N, CA, C and O atoms as a MOPAC input file, in Angstrom:
PM7 MOZYME 1SCF
protein

 N     -1.70700 1   -61.18900 1   -52.93800 1
 C     -1.63000 1   -59.76600 1   -52.66700 1
 C     -2.75200 1   -59.07500 1   -53.43100 1
 O     -2.95300 1   -59.33400 1   -54.61700 1
 N     -3.46300 1   -58.21400 1   -52.76500 1
 C     -4.54000 1   -57.46900 1   -53.40900 1
 C     -3.96400 1   -56.44400 1   -54.37000 1
 O     -2.79000 1   -56.08100 1   -54.29600 1
 N     -4.82900 1   -55.98200 1   -55.28400 1
 C     -4.40100 1   -55.01100 1   -56.28900 1
 C     -3.84800 1   -53.74000 1   -55.64900 1
 O     -2.80200 1   -53.25000 1   -56.07300 1
 N     -4.52500 1   -53.19800 1   -54.64100 1
 C     -4.06500 1   -51.96100 1   -53.98900 1
 C     -2.71900 1   -52.14800 1   -53.30600 1
 O     -1.88100 1   -51.24700 1   -53.33100 1
 N     -2.50100 1   -53.31200 1   -52.69600 1
 C     -1.22700 1   -53.58600 1   -52.05200 1
 C     -0.10600 1   -53.68200 1   -53.08400 1
 O      1.01100 1   -53.22900 1   -52.83200 1
 N     -0.39800 1   -54.27100 1   -54.24400 1
 C      0.60500 1   -54.39900 1   -55.29100 1
 C      1.01500 1   -53.02300 1   -55.80900 1
 O      2.19800 1   -52.76900 1   -56.03900 1
 N      0.03300 1   -52.13200 1   -55.99300 1
 C      0.35000 1   -50.77900 1   -56.45800 1
 C      1.18200 1   -50.04900 1   -55.42400 1
 O      2.13500 1   -49.35700 1   -55.78000 1
 N      0.84300 1   -50.18600 1   -54.15100 1
 C      1.61500 1   -49.54800 1   -53.08800 1
 C      3.04000 1   -50.07600 1   -53.08600 1
 O      3.98000 1   -49.29800 1   -52.92700 1
 N      3.22100 1   -51.38100 1   -53.25900 1
 C      4.55800 1   -51.97200 1   -53.26900 1
 C      5.37100 1   -51.45700 1   -54.45300 1
 O      6.57000 1   -51.20800 1   -54.32400 1
 N      4.72300 1   -51.29900 1   -55.60100 1
 C      5.43700 1   -50.79700 1   -56.77600 1
 C      5.82000 1   -49.33000 1   -56.63200 1
 O      6.85800 1   -48.90600 1   -57.14000 1
 N      4.99100 1   -48.55600 1   -55.94300 1
 C      5.25800 1   -47.13000 1   -55.78800 1
 C      6.17700 1   -46.81400 1   -54.60700 1
 O      6.67100 1   -45.69300 1   -54.49300 1
 N      6.41000 1   -47.79500 1   -53.72700 1
 C      7.27000 1   -47.55800 1   -52.56600 1
 C      8.71000 1   -47.36600 1   -53.03800 1
 O      9.21900 1   -48.15300 1   -53.83600 1
 N      9.35900 1   -46.31900 1   -52.54300 1
 C     10.74000 1   -46.09400 1   -52.96300 1
 C     11.66300 1   -47.16300 1   -52.39000 1
 O     11.55200 1   -47.54100 1   -51.22400 1
 N     12.56800 1   -47.63800 1   -53.22600 1
 C     13.56900 1   -48.59500 1   -52.76200 1
 C     14.66100 1   -47.83400 1   -52.01900 1
 O     15.09300 1   -46.76800 1   -52.45800 1
 N     15.09700 1   -48.37700 1   -50.91300 1
 C     16.20500 1   -47.78900 1   -50.18400 1
 C     17.48900 1   -48.33500 1   -50.80600 1
 O     17.67800 1   -49.54800 1   -50.89200 1
 N     18.34600 1   -47.45400 1   -51.22800 1
 C     19.61300 1   -47.86400 1   -51.82700 1
 C     20.76100 1   -47.44800 1   -50.91100 1
 O     20.66900 1   -46.46000 1   -50.18300 1
 N     21.82700 1   -48.21600 1   -50.96300 1
 C     23.02500 1   -47.89000 1   -50.20600 1
 C     23.91700 1   -46.97000 1   -51.02700 1
 O     24.16100 1   -47.20600 1   -52.21000 1
 N     24.39300 1   -45.92800 1   -50.38000 1
 C     25.30600 1   -44.97500 1   -51.00800 1
 C     26.58900 1   -44.97900 1   -50.18300 1
 O     26.57000 1   -44.66500 1   -48.99300 1
 N     27.69300 1   -45.33400 1   -50.81700 1
 C     28.98400 1   -45.34800 1   -50.14600 1
 C     29.68900 1   -44.02600 1   -50.41000 1
 O     29.88800 1   -43.63500 1   -51.56100 1
 N     30.06400 1   -43.34700 1   -49.33900 1
 C     30.77700 1   -42.07100 1   -49.43500 1
 C     32.14800 1   -42.26700 1   -48.80200 1
 O     32.25600 1   -42.72300 1   -47.66300 1
 N     33.19800 1   -41.91900 1   -49.54800 1
 C     34.56500 1   -42.11200 1   -49.07500 1
 C     35.27000 1   -40.76400 1   -49.02200 1
 O     35.35700 1   -40.05700 1   -50.02600 1
 N     35.76700 1   -40.41900 1   -47.85200 1
 C     36.52900 1   -39.18000 1   -47.66700 1
 C     37.36000 1   -39.33400 1   -46.39800 1
 O     36.88900 1   -39.88400 1   -45.40300 1
 N     38.58300 1   -38.85100 1   -46.43700 1
 C     39.45500 1   -38.99100 1   -45.27100 1
 C     39.28500 1   -37.86600 1   -44.25000 1
 O     39.95800 1   -37.85600 1   -43.21900 1
 N     38.39900 1   -36.93000 1   -44.53100 1
 C     38.15300 1   -35.82800 1   -43.60000 1
 C     36.76000 1   -35.98800 1   -42.98000 1
 O     35.75500 1   -35.90700 1   -43.68700 1
 N     36.69500 1   -36.21700 1   -41.65300 1
 C     35.39900 1   -36.43300 1   -40.99300 1
 C     34.39800 1   -35.30100 1   -41.21300 1
 O     33.19900 1   -35.55500 1   -41.33100 1
 N     34.86800 1   -34.06600 1   -41.27000 1
 C     33.94900 1   -32.94400 1   -41.48700 1
 C     33.28600 1   -33.02600 1   -42.86000 1
 O     32.10900 1   -32.69900 1   -43.01100 1
 N     34.04200 1   -33.46100 1   -43.84700 1
 C     33.47700 1   -33.61500 1   -45.19600 1
 C     32.44100 1   -34.74200 1   -45.21400 1
 O     31.39400 1   -34.61700 1   -45.84900 1
 N     32.73300 1   -35.83600 1   -44.51900 1
 C     31.76300 1   -36.93500 1   -44.44900 1
 C     30.46200 1   -36.46400 1   -43.82600 1
 O     29.38000 1   -36.82800 1   -44.28500 1
 N     30.56600 1   -35.66500 1   -42.79300 1
 C     29.36900 1   -35.12500 1   -42.14900 1
 C     28.59900 1   -34.22600 1   -43.10900 1
 O     27.37000 1   -34.27900 1   -43.15600 1
 N     29.30600 1   -33.40600 1   -43.87100 1
 C     28.65000 1   -32.53400 1   -44.85600 1
 C     27.89900 1   -33.34900 1   -45.90200 1
 O     26.76500 1   -33.02800 1   -46.25800 1
 N     28.54300 1   -34.40800 1   -46.39100 1
 C     27.88500 1   -35.26700 1   -47.38300 1
 C     26.65600 1   -35.93000 1   -46.78800 1
 O     25.63700 1   -36.08600 1   -47.46000 1
 N     26.75600 1   -36.32200 1   -45.51800 1
 C     25.63000 1   -36.96200 1   -44.85300 1
 C     24.41700 1   -36.02600 1   -44.79400 1
 O     23.28700 1   -36.45100 1   -45.03600 1
 N     24.65600 1   -34.76900 1   -44.47700 1
 C     23.56600 1   -33.78700 1   -44.40800 1
 C     22.96400 1   -33.56800 1   -45.79400 1
 O     21.74300 1   -33.52900 1   -45.94400 1
 N     23.80900 1   -33.42600 1   -46.79200 1
 C     23.33000 1   -33.16700 1   -48.15200 1
 C     22.55500 1   -34.36500 1   -48.70000 1
 O     21.48900 1   -34.20000 1   -49.29200 1
 N     23.09000 1   -35.56600 1   -48.50100 1
 C     22.48100 1   -36.75600 1   -49.08100 1
 C     21.29300 1   -37.28800 1   -48.28800 1
 O     20.56600 1   -38.14800 1   -48.78400 1
 N     21.08100 1   -36.80200 1   -47.07800 1
 C     19.94300 1   -37.25100 1   -46.26600 1
 C     18.61900 1   -36.94600 1   -46.96300 1
 O     17.62500 1   -37.63900 1   -46.74400 1
 N     18.60700 1   -35.92600 1   -47.78800 1
 C     17.37200 1   -35.52400 1   -48.46300 1
 C     16.91100 1   -36.53700 1   -49.50600 1
 O     15.72200 1   -36.59100 1   -49.82100 1
 N     17.82400 1   -37.33900 1   -50.04800 1
 C     17.40500 1   -38.28200 1   -51.08700 1
 C     16.93200 1   -39.61200 1   -50.51200 1
 O     16.37400 1   -40.43600 1   -51.23700 1
 N     17.14800 1   -39.82900 1   -49.22100 1
 C     16.56600 1   -40.97900 1   -48.56200 1
 C     17.30000 1   -42.29100 1   -48.70700 1
 O     16.73300 1   -43.33300 1   -48.38000 1
 N     18.50900 1   -42.29200 1   -49.17400 1
 C     19.26700 1   -43.53000 1   -49.25300 1
 C     19.94100 1   -43.84000 1   -47.92900 1
 O     20.02500 1   -42.99000 1   -47.04300 1
 N     20.41600 1   -45.05600 1   -47.81100 1
 C     21.16700 1   -45.46100 1   -46.62100 1
 C     22.62600 1   -45.12300 1   -46.86300 1
 O     23.26200 1   -45.69600 1   -47.74800 1
 N     23.15000 1   -44.21100 1   -46.09500 1
 C     24.51200 1   -43.73500 1   -46.28700 1
 C     25.49800 1   -44.61900 1   -45.53300 1
 O     25.35000 1   -44.86700 1   -44.33600 1
 N     26.50000 1   -45.08500 1   -46.25800 1
 C     27.59400 1   -45.85700 1   -45.66800 1
 C     28.84300 1   -44.99700 1   -45.82700 1
 O     29.19800 1   -44.60100 1   -46.93700 1
 N     29.50400 1   -44.71200 1   -44.71000 1
 C     30.66200 1   -43.81600 1   -44.74800 1
 C     31.94600 1   -44.60400 1   -44.53300 1
 O     32.00000 1   -45.52800 1   -43.72200 1
 N     32.98300 1   -44.21700 1   -45.28200 1
 C     34.30400 1   -44.81000 1   -45.12200 1
 C     35.33400 1   -43.69000 1   -45.16800 1
 O     35.18200 1   -42.71700 1   -45.90600 1
 N     36.38500 1   -43.84200 1   -44.36700 1
 C     37.38900 1   -42.78800 1   -44.30300 1
 C     38.69000 1   -43.16700 1   -45.00600 1
 O     39.66200 1   -42.41400 1   -44.95700 1
 N     38.71300 1   -44.33500 1   -45.66000 1
 C     39.90300 1   -44.75000 1   -46.40900 1
 C     39.48800 1   -45.72800 1   -47.50000 1
 O     38.37000 1   -46.24300 1   -47.50600 1
 N     40.41300 1   -45.97000 1   -48.42000 1
 C     40.13200 1   -46.92400 1   -49.49000 1
 C     39.94800 1   -48.33000 1   -48.93800 1
 O     39.06600 1   -49.06600 1   -49.37800 1
 N     40.78400 1   -48.70100 1   -47.97300 1
 C     40.65900 1   -50.03800 1   -47.36300 1
 C     39.30000 1   -50.20900 1   -46.69500 1
 O     38.65100 1   -51.24500 1   -46.84500 1
 N     38.88200 1   -49.19900 1   -45.96700 1
 C     37.57500 1   -49.24600 1   -45.30900 1
 C     36.45500 1   -49.31600 1   -46.34300 1
 O     35.46200 1   -50.01600 1   -46.14100 1
 N     36.61200 1   -48.59500 1   -47.44500 1
 C     35.60800 1   -48.61900 1   -48.51300 1
 C     35.49700 1   -50.01600 1   -49.12700 1
 O     34.39100 1   -50.49400 1   -49.38000 1
 N     36.63100 1   -50.67000 1   -49.36500 1
 C     36.60200 1   -52.02300 1   -49.91600 1
 C     35.92700 1   -52.99500 1   -48.95500 1
 O     35.18200 1   -53.87400 1   -49.38900 1
 N     36.17900 1   -52.84700 1   -47.65900 1
 C     35.51300 1   -53.69000 1   -46.67100 1
 C     34.00000 1   -53.48500 1   -46.70700 1
 O     33.23400 1   -54.44400 1   -46.60900 1
 N     33.57600 1   -52.22900 1   -46.84900 1
 C     32.14200 1   -51.92800 1   -46.94400 1
 C     31.52900 1   -52.56700 1   -48.17500 1
 O     30.40500 1   -53.06800 1   -48.12800 1
 N     32.26900 1   -52.54900 1   -49.28400 1
 C     31.76200 1   -53.13600 1   -50.52500 1
 C     31.63000 1   -54.64900 1   -50.42400 1
 O     30.75200 1   -55.24200 1   -51.05000 1
 N     32.49700 1   -55.27200 1   -49.64000 1
 C     32.40200 1   -56.71700 1   -49.45900 1
 C     31.18900 1   -57.10400 1   -48.62100 1
 O     30.67000 1   -58.21200 1   -48.75700 1
 N     30.73400 1   -56.20000 1   -47.75700 1
 C     29.64400 1   -56.49300 1   -46.83800 1
 C     28.28500 1   -55.97000 1   -47.29900 1
 O     27.25600 1   -56.39700 1   -46.77400 1
 N     28.26100 1   -55.04700 1   -48.27500 1
 C     27.01200 1   -54.36400 1   -48.65200 1
 C     26.87200 1   -54.26600 1   -50.16500 1
 O     27.85500 1   -54.12700 1   -50.89300 1
 N     25.62600 1   -54.34200 1   -50.61800 1
 C     25.32300 1   -53.98800 1   -52.00100 1
 C     25.21300 1   -52.47800 1   -52.04900 1
 O     24.51500 1   -51.87900 1   -51.23000 1
 N     25.89000 1   -51.86000 1   -52.99200 1
 C     25.93500 1   -50.40200 1   -53.07000 1
 C     25.48700 1   -49.96600 1   -54.46200 1
 O     25.93200 1   -50.51400 1   -55.47100 1
 N     24.59300 1   -48.96700 1   -54.50300 1
 C     24.09200 1   -48.46200 1   -55.77800 1
 C     24.93100 1   -47.29000 1   -56.29800 1
 O     24.98200 1   -47.04500 1   -57.50300 1
 N     25.58300 1   -46.57400 1   -55.38800 1
 C     26.32400 1   -45.38500 1   -55.77200 1
 C     27.52900 1   -45.23100 1   -54.86500 1
 O     27.43800 1   -45.46000 1   -53.65800 1
 N     28.66400 1   -44.84100 1   -55.44500 1
 C     29.87400 1   -44.57900 1   -54.67400 1
 C     30.34500 1   -43.17200 1   -54.98500 1
 O     30.53800 1   -42.81000 1   -56.14500 1
 N     30.52800 1   -42.38400 1   -53.93500 1
 C     31.08200 1   -41.03500 1   -54.07600 1
 C     32.43700 1   -41.01500 1   -53.39600 1
 O     32.54600 1   -41.28900 1   -52.20100 1
 N     33.47000 1   -40.68900 1   -54.16300 1
 C     34.83000 1   -40.68800 1   -53.63400 1
 C     35.43100 1   -39.30900 1   -53.84300 1
 O     35.39200 1   -38.76500 1   -54.94600 1
 N     35.98300 1   -38.75300 1   -52.78500 1
 C     36.69600 1   -37.48700 1   -52.88300 1
 C     38.17700 1   -37.80500 1   -52.91800 1
 O     38.74300 1   -38.29300 1   -51.94000 1
 N     38.79900 1   -37.52300 1   -54.05200 1
 C     40.23100 1   -37.79400 1   -54.22500 1
 C     41.01600 1   -36.51700 1   -53.98300 1
 O     40.85100 1   -35.53000 1   -54.70000 1
 N     41.85200 1   -36.54000 1   -52.99100 1
 C     42.67400 1   -35.38600 1   -52.69500 1
 C     43.86100 1   -35.30800 1   -53.65400 1
 O     44.19900 1   -34.23200 1   -54.14700 1
 N     44.48000 1   -36.43700 1   -53.91000 1
 C     45.66400 1   -36.47200 1   -54.75700 1
 C     45.40200 1   -37.40400 1   -55.94000 1
 O     45.86000 1   -38.54600 1   -55.95500 1
 N     44.67800 1   -36.91500 1   -56.90500 1
 C     44.31400 1   -37.75300 1   -58.06000 1
 C     45.47100 1   -37.93000 1   -59.04500 1
 O     45.45000 1   -38.85000 1   -59.86200 1
 N     46.47200 1   -37.06500 1   -58.97700 1
 C     47.60600 1   -37.19800 1   -59.87000 1
 C     47.43300 1   -36.54200 1   -61.22200 1
 O     48.23200 1   -36.76100 1   -62.13200 1
 N     46.37800 1   -35.72800 1   -61.35900 1
 C     46.20100 1   -34.99600 1   -62.61000 1
 C     45.60600 1   -33.66500 1   -62.35000 1
 O     45.38000 1   -32.89700 1   -63.28500 1

């Protein structure tokens, strides 16, 4: 690899997976619009079970979970 190609590869942003979990489709859409600006690959789940399935299939750098009934 040439020097210029190596610098380009180092400066290229890595695409990271972001898992967003919310049981309300409208909220998932809102998060998608907001997070589109950071350039990550958004993975959406509408339940905890679905989120766990996504985690088994994908490497994820960030998880955002909206808890409706956190118990506190």
